[in-house]
Amino acid sequence: MRIGVPKEIKNHEYRVGLTPDSVHEVVAHGHEVLVESSAGHGIGVLDADYVAAGARIVESAAQVFEQAEMIVKVKEPQAVERKMLRPDHLLFTYLHLAPDPEQTKDLVESGAVCIAYETVRDGNNRLPLLAPMSQVAGRLSIQAGASALQKANGGKGVLLGGVPGVQPAKVVVIGGGVVGAHAIEMALGLGADVTVLDRNVDVLSRLSEQFGSRLKTVFSSRAALSEQVCSADLVVGAVLVAGAEAPKLVSCEHISQMQAGSVVVDVAIDQGGCFATSKATTHTDPTYEVDGVVHYCVANMPGAVPRTSTYALNNVTLPYVLALADNGYKAALQADHGFMQGLNVYKGQVTVAEVAETLGYDFVAPEVALKA
């Protein structure tokens, strides 16, 4: 199979779909890899490194899309990239379709086969291709929040860990999954006063065992969420419903009741955000204020640390890339039910129920679509 790796073009997105090490593995399996010139520069990888790994360098994204059978990316294809998709293309990347009707429409009309990292599941029903970026985003959420709390950045001028004799910042994490756990670890490490909210008692028990008495665990009732959010210095939204738009758990009223200079970091923004006041921002212009509350809603947070993120992502995506290339997408998906759940759009059909329901498409089960 001929696999293409275009340079990412989303705002300040420096990650790349395949590293030279991954290219070496793919080529060793008998496949061809085309890499757009300078695609790896953002992670410190030169074109010569890709050539040494066995890739062929092409000068433009248009050449990648024209010649490749499978396109391996990191972020969802931008409008100019979607125009280059064809019915014979296999696209493998993050998509986050539920809050993105324009992208969904373009992918449906392209006729391409589109598999999304974020909805692939493993044998334990976990999200293995989302996990490493969730780990990065969870840790970054605390760094970003701590920076935004500084007075010069619009915050109330609170040091996350405080100092002896001065109370630390109160950090509230909504959601105790992978993002939440890593945010908690970072916040506790900096000495913050940390509370996590979740509606799953088993999750709260696990986090309590992991972090001990340093962490406050609270069942996420409406009253508890309101109390905790409105009194927080920093709130991290770490809620995920795989494939679906994130629920709006924090209302405009909650935001209006927070102290001026408080900060919210919405890690769920790729799926539409879990704060009613959230709107996607970029690394160039990452924050804005609503009712005096600083909002950090960057839609590709892990792109801020592209080298770490790219290598972490490739560690988990490479086996799936090889399965697709070695066996073809039909055989690869049919052999692995969890992988099958990664199929989001198939030749003009929407194959994720949550996306179809949210955006008004007819749903076709991926197994049915492939057999047809």
PDB file of N, CA and C in Angstrom, residues 230-319:
ATOM      1  N   CYS A 230     -18.188  27.104  41.430  1.00  0.00           N
ATOM      2  CA  CYS A 230     -18.314  28.530  41.738  1.00  0.00           C
ATOM      3  C   CYS A 230     -17.289  29.012  42.756  1.00  0.00           C
ATOM      4  N   SER A 231     -16.690  28.086  43.494  1.00  0.00           N
ATOM      5  CA  SER A 231     -15.695  28.478  44.496  1.00  0.00           C
ATOM      6  C   SER A 231     -14.265  28.188  44.054  1.00  0.00           C
ATOM      7  N   ALA A 232     -14.091  27.734  42.815  1.00  0.00           N
ATOM      8  CA  ALA A 232     -12.770  27.303  42.349  1.00  0.00           C
ATOM      9  C   ALA A 232     -11.965  28.456  41.770  1.00  0.00           C
ATOM     10  N   ASP A 233     -10.648  28.328  41.866  1.00  0.00           N
ATOM     11  CA  ASP A 233      -9.744  29.230  41.155  1.00  0.00           C
ATOM     12  C   ASP A 233      -9.505  28.733  39.732  1.00  0.00           C
ATOM     13  N   LEU A 234      -9.421  27.417  39.587  1.00  0.00           N
ATOM     14  CA  LEU A 234      -9.174  26.787  38.285  1.00  0.00           C
ATOM     15  C   LEU A 234     -10.082  25.579  38.147  1.00  0.00           C
ATOM     16  N   VAL A 235     -10.829  25.519  37.044  1.00  0.00           N
ATOM     17  CA  VAL A 235     -11.686  24.377  36.742  1.00  0.00           C
ATOM     18  C   VAL A 235     -11.208  23.744  35.443  1.00  0.00           C
ATOM     19  N   VAL A 236     -10.967  22.436  35.476  1.00  0.00           N
ATOM     20  CA  VAL A 236     -10.563  21.692  34.283  1.00  0.00           C
ATOM     21  C   VAL A 236     -11.731  20.817  33.850  1.00  0.00           C
ATOM     22  N   GLY A 237     -12.203  21.030  32.630  1.00  0.00           N
ATOM     23  CA  GLY A 237     -13.272  20.203  32.073  1.00  0.00           C
ATOM     24  C   GLY A 237     -12.668  19.017  31.371  1.00  0.00           C
ATOM     25  N   ALA A 238     -12.840  17.820  31.960  1.00  0.00           N
ATOM     26  CA  ALA A 238     -12.198  16.613  31.441  1.00  0.00           C
ATOM     27  C   ALA A 238     -13.239  15.531  31.162  1.00  0.00           C
ATOM     28  N   VAL A 239     -14.323  15.938  30.505  1.00  0.00           N
ATOM     29  CA  VAL A 239     -15.455  15.048  30.261  1.00  0.00           C
ATOM     30  C   VAL A 239     -15.395  14.538  28.829  1.00  0.00           C
ATOM     31  N   LEU A 240     -15.634  13.249  28.637  1.00  0.00           N
ATOM     32  CA  LEU A 240     -15.623  12.666  27.294  1.00  0.00           C
ATOM     33  C   LEU A 240     -16.749  11.657  27.148  1.00  0.00           C
ATOM     34  N   VAL A 241     -17.507  11.802  26.067  1.00  0.00           N
ATOM     35  CA  VAL A 241     -18.435  10.771  25.625  1.00  0.00           C
ATOM     36  C   VAL A 241     -17.958  10.386  24.234  1.00  0.00           C
ATOM     37  N   ALA A 242     -17.362   9.220  24.088  1.00  0.00           N
ATOM     38  CA  ALA A 242     -16.683   8.849  22.846  1.00  0.00           C
ATOM     39  C   ALA A 242     -17.598   8.995  21.636  1.00  0.00           C
ATOM     40  N   GLY A 243     -17.137   9.764  20.654  1.00  0.00           N
ATOM     41  CA  GLY A 243     -17.871   9.931  19.410  1.00  0.00           C
ATOM     42  C   GLY A 243     -18.977  10.955  19.461  1.00  0.00           C
ATOM     43  N   ALA A 244     -19.391  11.362  20.659  1.00  0.00           N
ATOM     44  CA  ALA A 244     -20.524  12.277  20.797  1.00  0.00           C
ATOM     45  C   ALA A 244     -20.062  13.656  21.214  1.00  0.00           C
ATOM     46  N   GLU A 245     -20.970  14.623  21.094  1.00  0.00           N
ATOM     47  CA  GLU A 245     -20.673  15.964  21.563  1.00  0.00           C
ATOM     48  C   GLU A 245     -20.637  15.968  23.087  1.00  0.00           C
ATOM     49  N   ALA A 246     -19.701  16.702  23.648  1.00  0.00           N
ATOM     50  CA  ALA A 246     -19.557  16.742  25.106  1.00  0.00           C
ATOM     51  C   ALA A 246     -20.779  17.394  25.744  1.00  0.00           C
ATOM     52  N   PRO A 247     -21.230  16.891  26.898  1.00  0.00           N
ATOM     53  CA  PRO A 247     -22.356  17.519  27.582  1.00  0.00           C
ATOM     54  C   PRO A 247     -21.941  18.850  28.191  1.00  0.00           C
ATOM     55  N   LYS A 248     -22.833  19.822  28.162  1.00  0.00           N
ATOM     56  CA  LYS A 248     -22.559  21.143  28.745  1.00  0.00           C
ATOM     57  C   LYS A 248     -22.878  21.081  30.236  1.00  0.00           C
ATOM     58  N   LEU A 249     -21.890  20.765  31.043  1.00  0.00           N
ATOM     59  CA  LEU A 249     -22.093  20.575  32.478  1.00  0.00           C
ATOM     60  C   LEU A 249     -22.017  21.870  33.267  1.00  0.00           C
ATOM     61  N   VAL A 250     -21.208  22.807  32.803  1.00  0.00           N
ATOM     62  CA  VAL A 250     -21.051  24.091  33.495  1.00  0.00           C
ATOM     63  C   VAL A 250     -21.822  25.149  32.720  1.00  0.00           C
ATOM     64  N   SER A 251     -22.788  25.760  33.368  1.00  0.00           N
ATOM     65  CA  SER A 251     -23.694  26.702  32.707  1.00  0.00           C
ATOM     66  C   SER A 251     -23.140  28.130  32.697  1.00  0.00           C
ATOM     67  N   CYS A 252     -23.805  28.988  31.944  1.00  0.00           N
ATOM     68  CA  CYS A 252     -23.454  30.411  31.945  1.00  0.00           C
ATOM     69  C   CYS A 252     -23.615  31.001  33.347  1.00  0.00           C
ATOM     70  N   GLU A 253     -24.628  30.524  34.068  1.00  0.00           N
ATOM     71  CA  GLU A 253     -24.858  31.014  35.425  1.00  0.00           C
ATOM     72  C   GLU A 253     -23.702  30.648  36.340  1.00  0.00           C
ATOM     73  N   HIS A 254     -23.189  29.414  36.206  1.00  0.00           N
ATOM     74  CA  HIS A 254     -22.035  29.019  37.008  1.00  0.00           C
ATOM     75  C   HIS A 254     -20.853  29.955  36.754  1.00  0.00           C
ATOM     76  N   ILE A 255     -20.590  30.221  35.480  1.00  0.00           N
ATOM     77  CA  ILE A 255     -19.465  31.084  35.123  1.00  0.00           C
ATOM     78  C   ILE A 255     -19.648  32.471  35.731  1.00  0.00           C
ATOM     79  N   SER A 256     -20.864  32.981  35.692  1.00  0.00           N
ATOM     80  CA  SER A 256     -21.120  34.340  36.207  1.00  0.00           C
ATOM     81  C   SER A 256     -20.929  34.429  37.713  1.00  0.00           C
ATOM     82  N   GLN A 257     -21.011  33.285  38.393  1.00  0.00           N
ATOM     83  CA  GLN A 257     -20.871  33.274  39.846  1.00  0.00           C
ATOM     84  C   GLN A 257     -19.431  33.031  40.306  1.00  0.00           C
ATOM     85  N   MET A 258     -18.533  32.716  39.372  1.00  0.00           N
ATOM     86  CA  MET A 258     -17.134  32.532  39.730  1.00  0.00           C
ATOM     87  C   MET A 258     -16.467  33.884  39.957  1.00  0.00           C
ATOM     88  N   GLN A 259     -15.421  33.905  40.756  1.00  0.00           N
ATOM     89  CA  GLN A 259     -14.709  35.150  41.006  1.00  0.00           C
ATOM     90  C   GLN A 259     -13.983  35.625  39.745  1.00  0.00           C
ATOM     91  N   ALA A 260     -13.917  36.927  39.579  1.00  0.00           N
ATOM     92  CA  ALA A 260     -13.165  37.492  38.453  1.00  0.00           C
ATOM     93  C   ALA A 260     -11.713  37.042  38.534  1.00  0.00           C
ATOM     94  N   GLY A 261     -11.172  36.655  37.379  1.00  0.00           N
ATOM     95  CA  GLY A 261      -9.793  36.182  37.340  1.00  0.00           C
ATOM     96  C   GLY A 261      -9.647  34.694  37.533  1.00  0.00           C
ATOM     97  N   SER A 262     -10.763  33.999  37.822  1.00  0.00           N
ATOM     98  CA  SER A 262     -10.711  32.539  37.855  1.00  0.00           C
ATOM     99  C   SER A 262     -10.500  32.027  36.434  1.00  0.00           C
ATOM    100  N   VAL A 263     -10.138  30.766  36.313  1.00  0.00           N
ATOM    101  CA  VAL A 263      -9.777  30.201  35.008  1.00  0.00           C
ATOM    102  C   VAL A 263     -10.513  28.889  34.777  1.00  0.00           C
ATOM    103  N   VAL A 264     -10.984  28.689  33.556  1.00  0.00           N
ATOM    104  CA  VAL A 264     -11.512  27.384  33.148  1.00  0.00           C
ATOM    105  C   VAL A 264     -10.709  26.903  31.942  1.00  0.00           C
ATOM    106  N   VAL A 265     -10.358  25.627  31.964  1.00  0.00           N
ATOM    107  CA  VAL A 265      -9.644  24.985  30.861  1.00  0.00           C
ATOM    108  C   VAL A 265     -10.529  23.866  30.343  1.00  0.00           C
ATOM    109  N   ASP A 266     -10.967  23.980  29.103  1.00  0.00           N
ATOM    110  CA  ASP A 266     -11.911  23.005  28.539  1.00  0.00           C
ATOM    111  C   ASP A 266     -11.174  22.021  27.633  1.00  0.00           C
ATOM    112  N   VAL A 267     -10.779  20.892  28.217  1.00  0.00           N
ATOM    113  CA  VAL A 267     -10.067  19.872  27.442  1.00  0.00           C
ATOM    114  C   VAL A 267     -11.023  19.154  26.494  1.00  0.00           C
ATOM    115  N   ALA A 268     -12.328  19.256  26.743  1.00  0.00           N
ATOM    116  CA  ALA A 268     -13.337  18.603  25.903  1.00  0.00           C
ATOM    117  C   ALA A 268     -13.703  19.434  24.680  1.00  0.00           C
ATOM    118  N   ILE A 269     -12.970  20.510  24.413  1.00  0.00           N
ATOM    119  CA  ILE A 269     -13.352  21.421  23.340  1.00  0.00           C
ATOM    120  C   ILE A 269     -13.330  20.748  21.974  1.00  0.00           C
ATOM    121  N   ASP A 270     -12.490  19.730  21.769  1.00  0.00           N
ATOM    122  CA  ASP A 270     -12.492  19.009  20.499  1.00  0.00           C
ATOM    123  C   ASP A 270     -13.849  18.381  20.220  1.00  0.00           C
ATOM    124  N   GLN A 271     -14.584  18.062  21.283  1.00  0.00           N
ATOM    125  CA  GLN A 271     -15.917  17.473  21.140  1.00  0.00           C
ATOM    126  C   GLN A 271     -16.999  18.503  21.451  1.00  0.00           C
ATOM    127  N   GLY A 272     -16.683  19.779  21.301  1.00  0.00           N
ATOM    128  CA  GLY A 272     -17.669  20.824  21.482  1.00  0.00           C
ATOM    129  C   GLY A 272     -17.590  21.558  22.806  1.00  0.00           C
ATOM    130  N   GLY A 273     -16.888  20.976  23.785  1.00  0.00           N
ATOM    131  CA  GLY A 273     -16.689  21.642  25.065  1.00  0.00           C
ATOM    132  C   GLY A 273     -17.753  21.306  26.092  1.00  0.00           C
ATOM    133  N   CYS A 274     -17.356  21.327  27.371  1.00  0.00           N
ATOM    134  CA  CYS A 274     -18.296  21.001  28.449  1.00  0.00           C
ATOM    135  C   CYS A 274     -18.693  22.225  29.273  1.00  0.00           C
ATOM    136  N   PHE A 275     -18.233  23.411  28.868  1.00  0.00           N
ATOM    137  CA  PHE A 275     -18.689  24.665  29.461  1.00  0.00           C
ATOM    138  C   PHE A 275     -19.613  25.355  28.458  1.00  0.00           C
ATOM    139  N   ALA A 276     -20.740  25.871  28.919  1.00  0.00           N
ATOM    140  CA  ALA A 276     -21.687  26.534  28.015  1.00  0.00           C
ATOM    141  C   ALA A 276     -21.066  27.738  27.334  1.00  0.00           C
ATOM    142  N   THR A 277     -20.048  28.302  27.929  1.00  0.00           N
ATOM    143  CA  THR A 277     -19.409  29.517  27.413  1.00  0.00           C
ATOM    144  C   THR A 277     -18.175  29.224  26.563  1.00  0.00           C
ATOM    145  N   SER A 278     -17.910  27.950  26.288  1.00  0.00           N
ATOM    146  CA  SER A 278     -16.692  27.588  25.555  1.00  0.00           C
ATOM    147  C   SER A 278     -16.825  27.825  24.057  1.00  0.00           C
ATOM    148  N   LYS A 279     -15.729  28.279  23.471  1.00  0.00           N
ATOM    149  CA  LYS A 279     -15.584  28.321  22.016  1.00  0.00           C
ATOM    150  C   LYS A 279     -14.124  28.012  21.712  1.00  0.00           C
ATOM    151  N   ALA A 280     -13.889  27.314  20.630  1.00  0.00           N
ATOM    152  CA  ALA A 280     -12.535  26.848  20.330  1.00  0.00           C
ATOM    153  C   ALA A 280     -11.593  28.022  20.094  1.00  0.00           C
ATOM    154  N   THR A 281     -10.396  27.909  20.674  1.00  0.00           N
ATOM    155  CA  THR A 281      -9.353  28.907  20.472  1.00  0.00           C
ATOM    156  C   THR A 281      -8.114  28.226  19.884  1.00  0.00           C
ATOM    157  N   THR A 282      -7.080  29.027  19.651  1.00  0.00           N
ATOM    158  CA  THR A 282      -5.856  28.507  19.043  1.00  0.00           C
ATOM    159  C   THR A 282      -4.665  28.813  19.938  1.00  0.00           C
ATOM    160  N   HIS A 283      -3.546  28.185  19.628  1.00  0.00           N
ATOM    161  CA  HIS A 283      -2.319  28.468  20.376  1.00  0.00           C
ATOM    162  C   HIS A 283      -1.863  29.916  20.181  1.00  0.00           C
ATOM    163  N   THR A 284      -2.229  30.509  19.053  1.00  0.00           N
ATOM    164  CA  THR A 284      -1.877  31.901  18.806  1.00  0.00           C
ATOM    165  C   THR A 284      -2.659  32.839  19.714  1.00  0.00           C
ATOM    166  N   ASP A 285      -3.918  32.531  19.924  1.00  0.00           N
ATOM    167  CA  ASP A 285      -4.807  33.375  20.739  1.00  0.00           C
ATOM    168  C   ASP A 285      -5.613  32.439  21.650  1.00  0.00           C
ATOM    169  N   PRO A 286      -4.999  31.932  22.713  1.00  0.00           N
ATOM    170  CA  PRO A 286      -5.561  30.802  23.442  1.00  0.00           C
ATOM    171  C   PRO A 286      -6.688  31.119  24.423  1.00  0.00           C
ATOM    172  N   THR A 287      -6.815  32.372  24.871  1.00  0.00           N
ATOM    173  CA  THR A 287      -7.775  32.662  25.930  1.00  0.00           C
ATOM    174  C   THR A 287      -8.697  33.827  25.569  1.00  0.00           C
ATOM    175  N   TYR A 288      -9.825  33.857  26.259  1.00  0.00           N
ATOM    176  CA  TYR A 288     -10.740  34.982  26.191  1.00  0.00           C
ATOM    177  C   TYR A 288     -11.477  35.014  27.528  1.00  0.00           C
ATOM    178  N   GLU A 289     -12.209  36.082  27.792  1.00  0.00           N
ATOM    179  CA  GLU A 289     -12.910  36.216  29.063  1.00  0.00           C
ATOM    180  C   GLU A 289     -14.419  36.266  28.869  1.00  0.00           C
ATOM    181  N   VAL A 290     -15.119  35.635  29.789  1.00  0.00           N
ATOM    182  CA  VAL A 290     -16.573  35.751  29.894  1.00  0.00           C
ATOM    183  C   VAL A 290     -16.889  36.045  31.357  1.00  0.00           C
ATOM    184  N   ASP A 291     -17.560  37.147  31.617  1.00  0.00           N
ATOM    185  CA  ASP A 291     -17.876  37.561  32.987  1.00  0.00           C
ATOM    186  C   ASP A 291     -16.634  37.604  33.877  1.00  0.00           C
ATOM    187  N   GLY A 292     -15.518  38.007  33.293  1.00  0.00           N
ATOM    188  CA  GLY A 292     -14.282  38.126  34.055  1.00  0.00           C
ATOM    189  C   GLY A 292     -13.543  36.821  34.272  1.00  0.00           C
ATOM    190  N   VAL A 293     -14.085  35.708  33.774  1.00  0.00           N
ATOM    191  CA  VAL A 293     -13.457  34.388  33.927  1.00  0.00           C
ATOM    192  C   VAL A 293     -12.648  34.078  32.671  1.00  0.00           C
ATOM    193  N   VAL A 294     -11.393  33.725  32.850  1.00  0.00           N
ATOM    194  CA  VAL A 294     -10.504  33.422  31.729  1.00  0.00           C
ATOM    195  C   VAL A 294     -10.791  32.017  31.216  1.00  0.00           C
ATOM    196  N   HIS A 295     -11.046  31.900  29.916  1.00  0.00           N
ATOM    197  CA  HIS A 295     -11.319  30.617  29.270  1.00  0.00           C
ATOM    198  C   HIS A 295     -10.137  30.219  28.394  1.00  0.00           C
ATOM    199  N   TYR A 296      -9.604  29.027  28.628  1.00  0.00           N
ATOM    200  CA  TYR A 296      -8.563  28.449  27.767  1.00  0.00           C
ATOM    201  C   TYR A 296      -9.209  27.256  27.064  1.00  0.00           C
ATOM    202  N   CYS A 297      -9.403  27.366  25.744  1.00  0.00           N
ATOM    203  CA  CYS A 297     -10.154  26.345  24.998  1.00  0.00           C
ATOM    204  C   CYS A 297      -9.436  25.981  23.702  1.00  0.00           C
ATOM    205  N   VAL A 298      -8.147  25.745  23.777  1.00  0.00           N
ATOM    206  CA  VAL A 298      -7.364  25.407  22.581  1.00  0.00           C
ATOM    207  C   VAL A 298      -7.738  23.993  22.116  1.00  0.00           C
ATOM    208  N   ALA A 299      -8.111  23.899  20.840  1.00  0.00           N
ATOM    209  CA  ALA A 299      -8.662  22.642  20.332  1.00  0.00           C
ATOM    210  C   ALA A 299      -7.609  21.579  20.006  1.00  0.00           C
ATOM    211  N   ASN A 300      -6.361  21.936  19.994  1.00  0.00           N
ATOM    212  CA  ASN A 300      -5.303  20.933  19.774  1.00  0.00           C
ATOM    213  C   ASN A 300      -4.202  21.138  20.817  1.00  0.00           C
ATOM    214  N   MET A 301      -4.579  21.002  22.074  1.00  0.00           N
ATOM    215  CA  MET A 301      -3.643  21.267  23.167  1.00  0.00           C
ATOM    216  C   MET A 301      -2.332  20.499  23.042  1.00  0.00           C
ATOM    217  N   PRO A 302      -2.352  19.178  22.745  1.00  0.00           N
ATOM    218  CA  PRO A 302      -1.085  18.445  22.678  1.00  0.00           C
ATOM    219  C   PRO A 302      -0.129  18.957  21.605  1.00  0.00           C
ATOM    220  N   GLY A 303      -0.644  19.757  20.659  1.00  0.00           N
ATOM    221  CA  GLY A 303       0.221  20.345  19.651  1.00  0.00           C
ATOM    222  C   GLY A 303       1.242  21.306  20.231  1.00  0.00           C
ATOM    223  N   ALA A 304       1.035  21.730  21.475  1.00  0.00           N
ATOM    224  CA  ALA A 304       1.996  22.625  22.118  1.00  0.00           C
ATOM    225  C   ALA A 304       3.301  21.911  22.450  1.00  0.00           C
ATOM    226  N   VAL A 305       3.233  20.601  22.594  1.00  0.00           N
ATOM    227  CA  VAL A 305       4.430  19.798  22.886  1.00  0.00           C
ATOM    228  C   VAL A 305       4.504  18.692  21.830  1.00  0.00           C
ATOM    229  N   PRO A 306       4.755  19.080  20.575  1.00  0.00           N
ATOM    230  CA  PRO A 306       4.580  18.143  19.462  1.00  0.00           C
ATOM    231  C   PRO A 306       5.517  16.950  19.460  1.00  0.00           C
ATOM    232  N   ARG A 307       6.726  17.140  19.946  1.00  0.00           N
ATOM    233  CA  ARG A 307       7.658  16.007  19.919  1.00  0.00           C
ATOM    234  C   ARG A 307       7.186  14.909  20.875  1.00  0.00           C
ATOM    235  N   THR A 308       6.892  15.285  22.099  1.00  0.00           N
ATOM    236  CA  THR A 308       6.358  14.314  23.052  1.00  0.00           C
ATOM    237  C   THR A 308       5.081  13.688  22.513  1.00  0.00           C
ATOM    238  N   SER A 309       4.181  14.518  22.014  1.00  0.00           N
ATOM    239  CA  SER A 309       2.878  14.046  21.560  1.00  0.00           C
ATOM    240  C   SER A 309       2.987  13.106  20.365  1.00  0.00           C
ATOM    241  N   THR A 310       3.828  13.467  19.405  1.00  0.00           N
ATOM    242  CA  THR A 310       3.937  12.643  18.199  1.00  0.00           C
ATOM    243  C   THR A 310       4.469  11.256  18.514  1.00  0.00           C
ATOM    244  N   TYR A 311       5.515  11.189  19.311  1.00  0.00           N
ATOM    245  CA  TYR A 311       6.085   9.874  19.625  1.00  0.00           C
ATOM    246  C   TYR A 311       5.131   9.055  20.484  1.00  0.00           C
ATOM    247  N   ALA A 312       4.433   9.702  21.411  1.00  0.00           N
ATOM    248  CA  ALA A 312       3.452   8.983  22.222  1.00  0.00           C
ATOM    249  C   ALA A 312       2.316   8.455  21.355  1.00  0.00           C
ATOM    250  N   LEU A 313       1.871   9.266  20.395  1.00  0.00           N
ATOM    251  CA  LEU A 313       0.785   8.844  19.512  1.00  0.00           C
ATOM    252  C   LEU A 313       1.220   7.701  18.608  1.00  0.00           C
ATOM    253  N   ASN A 314       2.412   7.808  18.034  1.00  0.00           N
ATOM    254  CA  ASN A 314       2.893   6.749  17.139  1.00  0.00           C
ATOM    255  C   ASN A 314       3.063   5.417  17.849  1.00  0.00           C
ATOM    256  N   ASN A 315       3.375   5.458  19.140  1.00  0.00           N
ATOM    257  CA  ASN A 315       3.509   4.212  19.891  1.00  0.00           C
ATOM    258  C   ASN A 315       2.234   3.378  19.828  1.00  0.00           C
ATOM    259  N   VAL A 316       1.087   4.054  19.759  1.00  0.00           N
ATOM    260  CA  VAL A 316      -0.178   3.311  19.773  1.00  0.00           C
ATOM    261  C   VAL A 316      -0.830   3.200  18.397  1.00  0.00           C
ATOM    262  N   THR A 317      -0.570   4.143  17.492  1.00  0.00           N
ATOM    263  CA  THR A 317      -1.210   4.063  16.176  1.00  0.00           C
ATOM    264  C   THR A 317      -0.508   3.124  15.212  1.00  0.00           C
ATOM    265  N   LEU A 318       0.802   2.916  15.372  1.00  0.00           N
ATOM    266  CA  LEU A 318       1.561   2.122  14.405  1.00  0.00           C
ATOM    267  C   LEU A 318       0.983   0.723  14.171  1.00  0.00           C
ATOM    268  N   PRO A 319       0.623  -0.036  15.209  1.00  0.00           N
ATOM    269  CA  PRO A 319       0.064  -1.371  14.944  1.00  0.00           C
ATOM    270  C   PRO A 319      -1.202  -1.325  14.083  1.00  0.00           C
TER     271      PRO A 319
END
